[in-house]
């Protein structure tokens, strides 16, 4: 961590597997902050356009796991003193652009309120994974316990969203 007289300069290492990035050769960007860095800082300063989901590498015994943060105001976990994130692209469009489109549609009165009508639909099922039952295991020779499928129950999830 460097300082420049205006705060801390914190490197954020990341890779996007769907772009064929490799954890061994991660990308990096810096965040300049006066206070503790949060997940919100990382999201807002992320250098690529679009909507992304961030997982953070943490030590787990002699291995590591990818932790899913529950809240944007949390301080990201570190691995050997570094912030390392596996980034999953949710959409090529950013939330700001989606919100701008939604606002324009509402303003033009083309449709009443598409997002609220979908979110209030009885067909959408929400799942709480914080009190799940079992953590899936992987082959013991693979050190990366990646929890990509969030629709599986995991008993080692705790109330803060981490395992």
PDB file of C-alpha atoms in Angstrom:
ATOM      1  CA  UNK A   1       0.000   0.000   0.000  1.00  0.00           C
ATOM      2  CA  UNK A   2       1.433   3.349  -1.068  1.00  0.00           C
ATOM      3  CA  UNK A   3       0.539   6.866   0.004  1.00  0.00           C
ATOM      4  CA  UNK A   4       0.631   9.967  -2.127  1.00  0.00           C
ATOM      5  CA  UNK A   5      -0.029  12.632   0.504  1.00  0.00           C
ATOM      6  CA  UNK A   6      -3.756  12.575  -0.319  1.00  0.00           C
ATOM      7  CA  UNK A   7      -4.573   9.183   1.148  1.00  0.00           C
ATOM      8  CA  UNK A   8      -3.821   5.543   0.515  1.00  0.00           C
ATOM      9  CA  UNK A   9      -3.299   4.074  -2.945  1.00  0.00           C
ATOM     10  CA  UNK A  10      -4.609   0.521  -2.824  1.00  0.00           C
ATOM     11  CA  UNK A  11      -4.031  -1.950  -5.682  1.00  0.00           C
ATOM     12  CA  UNK A  12      -6.978  -4.191  -6.558  1.00  0.00           C
ATOM     13  CA  UNK A  13      -6.084  -7.373  -8.442  1.00  0.00           C
ATOM     14  CA  UNK A  14      -8.815  -9.029 -10.484  1.00  0.00           C
ATOM     15  CA  UNK A  15      -9.462 -11.491 -13.261  1.00  0.00           C
ATOM     16  CA  UNK A  16     -12.557 -12.297 -15.307  1.00  0.00           C
ATOM     17  CA  UNK A  17     -12.652 -16.020 -16.160  1.00  0.00           C
ATOM     18  CA  UNK A  18     -15.292 -15.546 -18.886  1.00  0.00           C
ATOM     19  CA  UNK A  19     -12.829 -13.235 -20.696  1.00  0.00           C
ATOM     20  CA  UNK A  20     -10.182 -15.975 -20.463  1.00  0.00           C
ATOM     21  CA  UNK A  21      -8.265 -13.990 -17.846  1.00  0.00           C
ATOM     22  CA  UNK A  22      -6.057 -16.043 -15.580  1.00  0.00           C
ATOM     23  CA  UNK A  23      -5.633 -15.828 -11.826  1.00  0.00           C
ATOM     24  CA  UNK A  24      -1.893 -16.309 -12.372  1.00  0.00           C
ATOM     25  CA  UNK A  25      -1.750 -13.096 -14.481  1.00  0.00           C
ATOM     26  CA  UNK A  26      -4.392 -10.795 -12.985  1.00  0.00           C
ATOM     27  CA  UNK A  27      -5.397  -7.320 -14.078  1.00  0.00           C
ATOM     28  CA  UNK A  28      -4.974  -4.458 -11.631  1.00  0.00           C
ATOM     29  CA  UNK A  29      -6.361  -1.005 -10.899  1.00  0.00           C
ATOM     30  CA  UNK A  30      -5.747   1.406  -8.026  1.00  0.00           C
ATOM     31  CA  UNK A  31      -8.102   3.098  -5.604  1.00  0.00           C
ATOM     32  CA  UNK A  32      -7.029   6.291  -3.863  1.00  0.00           C
ATOM     33  CA  UNK A  33      -8.896   6.670  -0.570  1.00  0.00           C
ATOM     34  CA  UNK A  34      -8.671   8.584   2.692  1.00  0.00           C
ATOM     35  CA  UNK A  35     -10.512   5.894   4.648  1.00  0.00           C
ATOM     36  CA  UNK A  36     -10.948   2.134   4.698  1.00  0.00           C
ATOM     37  CA  UNK A  37     -11.807   0.710   1.313  1.00  0.00           C
ATOM     38  CA  UNK A  38     -15.186  -1.001   0.898  1.00  0.00           C
ATOM     39  CA  UNK A  39     -16.784  -3.244  -1.701  1.00  0.00           C
ATOM     40  CA  UNK A  40     -18.697  -0.124  -2.831  1.00  0.00           C
ATOM     41  CA  UNK A  41     -15.366   1.623  -3.602  1.00  0.00           C
ATOM     42  CA  UNK A  42     -14.258  -1.331  -5.701  1.00  0.00           C
ATOM     43  CA  UNK A  43     -17.559  -1.427  -7.617  1.00  0.00           C
ATOM     44  CA  UNK A  44     -17.575   2.315  -8.277  1.00  0.00           C
ATOM     45  CA  UNK A  45     -13.923   2.461  -9.405  1.00  0.00           C
ATOM     46  CA  UNK A  46     -13.931  -0.762 -11.427  1.00  0.00           C
ATOM     47  CA  UNK A  47     -12.405   0.200 -14.803  1.00  0.00           C
ATOM     48  CA  UNK A  48     -14.754  -1.775 -17.074  1.00  0.00           C
ATOM     49  CA  UNK A  49     -18.249  -0.829 -18.178  1.00  0.00           C
ATOM     50  CA  UNK A  50     -21.014  -3.205 -17.232  1.00  0.00           C
ATOM     51  CA  UNK A  51     -22.483  -4.819 -14.153  1.00  0.00           C
ATOM     52  CA  UNK A  52     -20.159  -7.198 -12.284  1.00  0.00           C
ATOM     53  CA  UNK A  53     -20.257  -9.559  -9.314  1.00  0.00           C
ATOM     54  CA  UNK A  54     -17.136  -9.642  -7.140  1.00  0.00           C
ATOM     55  CA  UNK A  55     -15.784 -12.583  -5.117  1.00  0.00           C
ATOM     56  CA  UNK A  56     -12.719 -12.223  -2.943  1.00  0.00           C
ATOM     57  CA  UNK A  57      -9.921 -14.696  -2.350  1.00  0.00           C
ATOM     58  CA  UNK A  58      -9.361 -15.637   1.303  1.00  0.00           C
ATOM     59  CA  UNK A  59      -7.151 -18.164   3.024  1.00  0.00           C
ATOM     60  CA  UNK A  60      -8.862 -21.349   4.193  1.00  0.00           C
ATOM     61  CA  UNK A  61      -6.358 -23.570   6.009  1.00  0.00           C
ATOM     62  CA  UNK A  62      -3.648 -24.512   3.516  1.00  0.00           C
ATOM     63  CA  UNK A  63      -5.873 -23.542   0.608  1.00  0.00           C
ATOM     64  CA  UNK A  64      -8.261 -20.729  -0.267  1.00  0.00           C
ATOM     65  CA  UNK A  65     -11.895 -20.077  -1.095  1.00  0.00           C
ATOM     66  CA  UNK A  66     -13.732 -17.323  -2.948  1.00  0.00           C
ATOM     67  CA  UNK A  67     -15.957 -15.373  -0.571  1.00  0.00           C
ATOM     68  CA  UNK A  68     -19.131 -13.604  -1.629  1.00  0.00           C
ATOM     69  CA  UNK A  69     -19.660 -10.287   0.172  1.00  0.00           C
ATOM     70  CA  UNK A  70     -23.149  -9.687   1.513  1.00  0.00           C
ATOM     71  CA  UNK A  71     -23.097  -5.871   1.674  1.00  0.00           C
ATOM     72  CA  UNK A  72     -21.337  -3.190  -0.370  1.00  0.00           C
ATOM     73  CA  UNK A  73     -20.286  -1.388   2.827  1.00  0.00           C
ATOM     74  CA  UNK A  74     -18.114  -4.317   3.970  1.00  0.00           C
ATOM     75  CA  UNK A  75     -14.338  -4.117   3.925  1.00  0.00           C
ATOM     76  CA  UNK A  76     -13.072  -6.600   1.318  1.00  0.00           C
ATOM     77  CA  UNK A  77     -11.123  -9.570   2.669  1.00  0.00           C
ATOM     78  CA  UNK A  78      -7.475 -10.014   1.745  1.00  0.00           C
ATOM     79  CA  UNK A  79      -5.294 -12.930   0.749  1.00  0.00           C
ATOM     80  CA  UNK A  80      -1.656 -12.617   1.887  1.00  0.00           C
ATOM     81  CA  UNK A  81      -2.230  -8.876   2.318  1.00  0.00           C
ATOM     82  CA  UNK A  82      -3.625  -8.334  -1.199  1.00  0.00           C
ATOM     83  CA  UNK A  83      -7.165  -7.730  -2.417  1.00  0.00           C
ATOM     84  CA  UNK A  84      -7.735 -10.338  -5.132  1.00  0.00           C
ATOM     85  CA  UNK A  85     -11.099 -10.635  -6.844  1.00  0.00           C
ATOM     86  CA  UNK A  86     -12.626 -13.111  -9.241  1.00  0.00           C
ATOM     87  CA  UNK A  87     -15.064 -11.003 -11.230  1.00  0.00           C
ATOM     88  CA  UNK A  88     -18.173 -12.399 -12.877  1.00  0.00           C
ATOM     89  CA  UNK A  89     -19.855 -10.306 -15.563  1.00  0.00           C
ATOM     90  CA  UNK A  90     -23.587 -10.019 -14.922  1.00  0.00           C
ATOM     91  CA  UNK A  91     -24.320  -7.688 -17.823  1.00  0.00           C
ATOM     92  CA  UNK A  92     -22.451  -5.716 -20.461  1.00  0.00           C
ATOM     93  CA  UNK A  93     -24.583  -2.736 -19.436  1.00  0.00           C
ATOM     94  CA  UNK A  94     -24.082  -0.876 -16.174  1.00  0.00           C
ATOM     95  CA  UNK A  95     -26.795  -0.273 -13.576  1.00  0.00           C
ATOM     96  CA  UNK A  96     -26.583   3.438 -14.340  1.00  0.00           C
ATOM     97  CA  UNK A  97     -27.390   2.854 -17.994  1.00  0.00           C
ATOM     98  CA  UNK A  98     -30.205   0.467 -17.086  1.00  0.00           C
ATOM     99  CA  UNK A  99     -31.609   3.022 -14.634  1.00  0.00           C
ATOM    100  CA  UNK A 100     -31.364   5.783 -17.268  1.00  0.00           C
ATOM    101  CA  UNK A 101     -33.273   3.631 -19.758  1.00  0.00           C
ATOM    102  CA  UNK A 102     -35.878   2.805 -17.102  1.00  0.00           C
ATOM    103  CA  UNK A 103     -36.280   6.502 -16.244  1.00  0.00           C
ATOM    104  CA  UNK A 104     -36.679   7.420 -19.916  1.00  0.00           C
ATOM    105  CA  UNK A 105     -39.330   4.747 -20.420  1.00  0.00           C
ATOM    106  CA  UNK A 106     -41.234   5.979 -17.358  1.00  0.00           C
ATOM    107  CA  UNK A 107     -40.842   9.600 -18.477  1.00  0.00           C
ATOM    108  CA  UNK A 108     -42.095   8.839 -21.971  1.00  0.00           C
ATOM    109  CA  UNK A 109     -44.997   6.878 -20.411  1.00  0.00           C
ATOM    110  CA  UNK A 110     -44.466   3.997 -22.812  1.00  0.00           C
ATOM    111  CA  UNK A 111     -45.107   1.507 -20.034  1.00  0.00           C
ATOM    112  CA  UNK A 112     -46.156   2.053 -16.437  1.00  0.00           C
ATOM    113  CA  UNK A 113     -43.351   0.586 -14.303  1.00  0.00           C
ATOM    114  CA  UNK A 114     -41.657  -2.488 -15.785  1.00  0.00           C
ATOM    115  CA  UNK A 115     -39.137  -3.170 -13.036  1.00  0.00           C
ATOM    116  CA  UNK A 116     -41.603  -2.916 -10.144  1.00  0.00           C
ATOM    117  CA  UNK A 117     -44.133  -5.088 -11.925  1.00  0.00           C
ATOM    118  CA  UNK A 118     -41.513  -7.790 -12.490  1.00  0.00           C
ATOM    119  CA  UNK A 119     -40.069  -7.559  -8.970  1.00  0.00           C
ATOM    120  CA  UNK A 120     -43.553  -7.888  -7.439  1.00  0.00           C
ATOM    121  CA  UNK A 121     -44.391 -10.902  -9.556  1.00  0.00           C
ATOM    122  CA  UNK A 122     -45.445 -14.034  -7.678  1.00  0.00           C
ATOM    123  CA  UNK A 123     -43.358 -16.088 -10.126  1.00  0.00           C
ATOM    124  CA  UNK A 124     -40.030 -14.827  -8.735  1.00  0.00           C
ATOM    125  CA  UNK A 125     -38.627 -16.984  -5.948  1.00  0.00           C
ATOM    126  CA  UNK A 126     -35.988 -15.528  -3.640  1.00  0.00           C
ATOM    127  CA  UNK A 127     -33.689 -17.838  -1.712  1.00  0.00           C
ATOM    128  CA  UNK A 128     -31.897 -17.151   1.545  1.00  0.00           C
ATOM    129  CA  UNK A 129     -28.551 -18.961   1.565  1.00  0.00           C
ATOM    130  CA  UNK A 130     -27.394 -17.680   4.951  1.00  0.00           C
ATOM    131  CA  UNK A 131     -28.636 -20.708   6.893  1.00  0.00           C
ATOM    132  CA  UNK A 132     -27.807 -23.435   4.388  1.00  0.00           C
ATOM    133  CA  UNK A 133     -26.814 -27.002   5.118  1.00  0.00           C
ATOM    134  CA  UNK A 134     -23.700 -28.266   3.315  1.00  0.00           C
ATOM    135  CA  UNK A 135     -20.646 -26.827   1.622  1.00  0.00           C
ATOM    136  CA  UNK A 136     -19.975 -28.640  -1.648  1.00  0.00           C
ATOM    137  CA  UNK A 137     -16.629 -30.371  -1.840  1.00  0.00           C
ATOM    138  CA  UNK A 138     -14.320 -30.482  -4.805  1.00  0.00           C
ATOM    139  CA  UNK A 139     -11.556 -32.895  -5.672  1.00  0.00           C
ATOM    140  CA  UNK A 140      -9.005 -32.745  -2.868  1.00  0.00           C
ATOM    141  CA  UNK A 141      -6.159 -32.058  -5.314  1.00  0.00           C
ATOM    142  CA  UNK A 142      -7.850 -28.826  -6.451  1.00  0.00           C
ATOM    143  CA  UNK A 143      -7.112 -25.990  -3.981  1.00  0.00           C
ATOM    144  CA  UNK A 144      -9.852 -23.681  -5.312  1.00  0.00           C
ATOM    145  CA  UNK A 145     -13.232 -24.241  -3.652  1.00  0.00           C
ATOM    146  CA  UNK A 146     -15.238 -22.043  -6.001  1.00  0.00           C
ATOM    147  CA  UNK A 147     -18.834 -21.441  -5.008  1.00  0.00           C
ATOM    148  CA  UNK A 148     -20.241 -20.250  -8.317  1.00  0.00           C
ATOM    149  CA  UNK A 149     -23.634 -21.960  -8.038  1.00  0.00           C
ATOM    150  CA  UNK A 150     -25.396 -19.842  -5.422  1.00  0.00           C
ATOM    151  CA  UNK A 151     -28.593 -21.881  -5.736  1.00  0.00           C
ATOM    152  CA  UNK A 152     -27.032 -24.810  -3.853  1.00  0.00           C
ATOM    153  CA  UNK A 153     -27.432 -24.999  -0.081  1.00  0.00           C
ATOM    154  CA  UNK A 154     -24.188 -24.593   1.865  1.00  0.00           C
ATOM    155  CA  UNK A 155     -24.191 -25.282   5.622  1.00  0.00           C
ATOM    156  CA  UNK A 156     -21.035 -23.285   6.226  1.00  0.00           C
ATOM    157  CA  UNK A 157     -22.607 -19.997   5.129  1.00  0.00           C
ATOM    158  CA  UNK A 158     -22.991 -17.672   8.079  1.00  0.00           C
ATOM    159  CA  UNK A 159     -25.217 -14.661   8.563  1.00  0.00           C
ATOM    160  CA  UNK A 160     -22.670 -12.206   7.128  1.00  0.00           C
ATOM    161  CA  UNK A 161     -22.718 -14.041   3.781  1.00  0.00           C
ATOM    162  CA  UNK A 162     -19.267 -15.560   4.110  1.00  0.00           C
ATOM    163  CA  UNK A 163     -18.270 -19.143   4.725  1.00  0.00           C
TER     164      UNK A 163
END
